[in-house]
């Protein structure tokens, strides 16, 4: 676990969620703009949460 986001999972994409997403992308070397939920990020998140 990376503990990139400690807030609640409420379905709202806040500034904090975007920052956590950017940290996830950097930690996983995902070549998308940090904080933007694109197809490469979606695939990486699904692979880790399925």
mmCIF file with all atom_site columns, C-alpha atoms in Angstrom:
data_model
loop_
_atom_site.group_PDB
_atom_site.id
_atom_site.type_symbol
_atom_site.label_atom_id
_atom_site.label_alt_id
_atom_site.label_comp_id
_atom_site.label_asym_id
_atom_site.label_entity_id
_atom_site.label_seq_id
_atom_site.pdbx_PDB_ins_code
_atom_site.Cartn_x
_atom_site.Cartn_y
_atom_site.Cartn_z
_atom_site.occupancy
_atom_site.B_iso_or_equiv
_atom_site.pdbx_formal_charge
_atom_site.auth_seq_id
_atom_site.auth_comp_id
_atom_site.auth_asym_id
_atom_site.auth_atom_id
_atom_site.pdbx_PDB_model_num
ATOM 1  C CA . UNK A 1 1  ? 0.000   0.000  0.000   1.00 0.00 ? 1  UNK A CA 1
ATOM 2  C CA . UNK A 1 2  ? 1.175   3.466  -0.821  1.00 0.00 ? 2  UNK A CA 1
ATOM 3  C CA . UNK A 1 3  ? -1.373  5.421  1.286   1.00 0.00 ? 3  UNK A CA 1
ATOM 4  C CA . UNK A 1 4  ? -1.579  8.152  -1.324  1.00 0.00 ? 4  UNK A CA 1
ATOM 5  C CA . UNK A 1 5  ? -5.063  9.292  -0.280  1.00 0.00 ? 5  UNK A CA 1
ATOM 6  C CA . UNK A 1 6  ? -6.504  9.076  3.207   1.00 0.00 ? 6  UNK A CA 1
ATOM 7  C CA . UNK A 1 7  ? -9.873  10.714 2.552   1.00 0.00 ? 7  UNK A CA 1
ATOM 8  C CA . UNK A 1 8  ? -13.213 8.991  2.126   1.00 0.00 ? 8  UNK A CA 1
ATOM 9  C CA . UNK A 1 9  ? -14.255 7.280  -1.097  1.00 0.00 ? 9  UNK A CA 1
ATOM 10 C CA . UNK A 1 10 ? -17.284 9.444  -1.857  1.00 0.00 ? 10 UNK A CA 1
ATOM 11 C CA . UNK A 1 11 ? -17.111 9.647  -5.664  1.00 0.00 ? 11 UNK A CA 1
ATOM 12 C CA . UNK A 1 12 ? -16.079 13.314 -5.718  1.00 0.00 ? 12 UNK A CA 1
ATOM 13 C CA . UNK A 1 13 ? -12.897 14.157 -7.656  1.00 0.00 ? 13 UNK A CA 1
ATOM 14 C CA . UNK A 1 14 ? -11.438 16.848 -5.412  1.00 0.00 ? 14 UNK A CA 1
ATOM 15 C CA . UNK A 1 15 ? -8.081  18.609 -5.542  1.00 0.00 ? 15 UNK A CA 1
ATOM 16 C CA . UNK A 1 16 ? -6.801  16.082 -2.982  1.00 0.00 ? 16 UNK A CA 1
ATOM 17 C CA . UNK A 1 17 ? -7.901  13.149 -5.138  1.00 0.00 ? 17 UNK A CA 1
ATOM 18 C CA . UNK A 1 18 ? -6.115  14.675 -8.124  1.00 0.00 ? 18 UNK A CA 1
ATOM 19 C CA . UNK A 1 19 ? -2.940  15.097 -6.083  1.00 0.00 ? 19 UNK A CA 1
ATOM 20 C CA . UNK A 1 20 ? -3.142  11.488 -4.882  1.00 0.00 ? 20 UNK A CA 1
ATOM 21 C CA . UNK A 1 21 ? -3.730  10.332 -8.442  1.00 0.00 ? 21 UNK A CA 1
ATOM 22 C CA . UNK A 1 22 ? -0.636  12.228 -9.553  1.00 0.00 ? 22 UNK A CA 1
ATOM 23 C CA . UNK A 1 23 ? 1.424   10.563 -6.815  1.00 0.00 ? 23 UNK A CA 1
ATOM 24 C CA . UNK A 1 24 ? 0.113   7.164  -7.927  1.00 0.00 ? 24 UNK A CA 1
ATOM 25 C CA . UNK A 1 25 ? 1.048   7.898  -11.542 1.00 0.00 ? 25 UNK A CA 1
ATOM 26 C CA . UNK A 1 26 ? 4.559   8.967  -10.563 1.00 0.00 ? 26 UNK A CA 1
ATOM 27 C CA . UNK A 1 27 ? 5.029   5.939  -8.281  1.00 0.00 ? 27 UNK A CA 1
ATOM 28 C CA . UNK A 1 28 ? 3.949   3.633  -11.110 1.00 0.00 ? 28 UNK A CA 1
ATOM 29 C CA . UNK A 1 29 ? 5.801   5.498  -13.891 1.00 0.00 ? 29 UNK A CA 1
ATOM 30 C CA . UNK A 1 30 ? 2.574   6.070  -15.810 1.00 0.00 ? 30 UNK A CA 1
ATOM 31 C CA . UNK A 1 31 ? 3.328   8.382  -18.754 1.00 0.00 ? 31 UNK A CA 1
ATOM 32 C CA . UNK A 1 32 ? 0.224   10.563 -18.459 1.00 0.00 ? 32 UNK A CA 1
ATOM 33 C CA . UNK A 1 33 ? -0.160  14.074 -17.156 1.00 0.00 ? 33 UNK A CA 1
ATOM 34 C CA . UNK A 1 34 ? -0.127  13.822 -13.337 1.00 0.00 ? 34 UNK A CA 1
ATOM 35 C CA . UNK A 1 35 ? -3.589  14.108 -11.834 1.00 0.00 ? 35 UNK A CA 1
ATOM 36 C CA . UNK A 1 36 ? -5.418  13.360 -15.092 1.00 0.00 ? 36 UNK A CA 1
ATOM 37 C CA . UNK A 1 37 ? -7.401  10.112 -15.124 1.00 0.00 ? 37 UNK A CA 1
ATOM 38 C CA . UNK A 1 38 ? -6.553  8.743  -18.560 1.00 0.00 ? 38 UNK A CA 1
ATOM 39 C CA . UNK A 1 39 ? -6.656  5.244  -20.069 1.00 0.00 ? 39 UNK A CA 1
ATOM 40 C CA . UNK A 1 40 ? -3.191  4.192  -18.856 1.00 0.00 ? 40 UNK A CA 1
ATOM 41 C CA . UNK A 1 41 ? -3.987  5.296  -15.310 1.00 0.00 ? 41 UNK A CA 1
ATOM 42 C CA . UNK A 1 42 ? -7.384  3.580  -15.431 1.00 0.00 ? 42 UNK A CA 1
ATOM 43 C CA . UNK A 1 43 ? -5.748  0.298  -16.521 1.00 0.00 ? 43 UNK A CA 1
ATOM 44 C CA . UNK A 1 44 ? -3.122  0.522  -13.775 1.00 0.00 ? 44 UNK A CA 1
ATOM 45 C CA . UNK A 1 45 ? -5.718  1.236  -11.081 1.00 0.00 ? 45 UNK A CA 1
ATOM 46 C CA . UNK A 1 46 ? -7.968  -1.586 -12.256 1.00 0.00 ? 46 UNK A CA 1
ATOM 47 C CA . UNK A 1 47 ? -5.043  -4.015 -12.275 1.00 0.00 ? 47 UNK A CA 1
ATOM 48 C CA . UNK A 1 48 ? -4.279  -3.162 -8.646  1.00 0.00 ? 48 UNK A CA 1
ATOM 49 C CA . UNK A 1 49 ? -7.844  -3.178 -7.354  1.00 0.00 ? 49 UNK A CA 1
ATOM 50 C CA . UNK A 1 50 ? -9.391  -6.213 -9.071  1.00 0.00 ? 50 UNK A CA 1
#
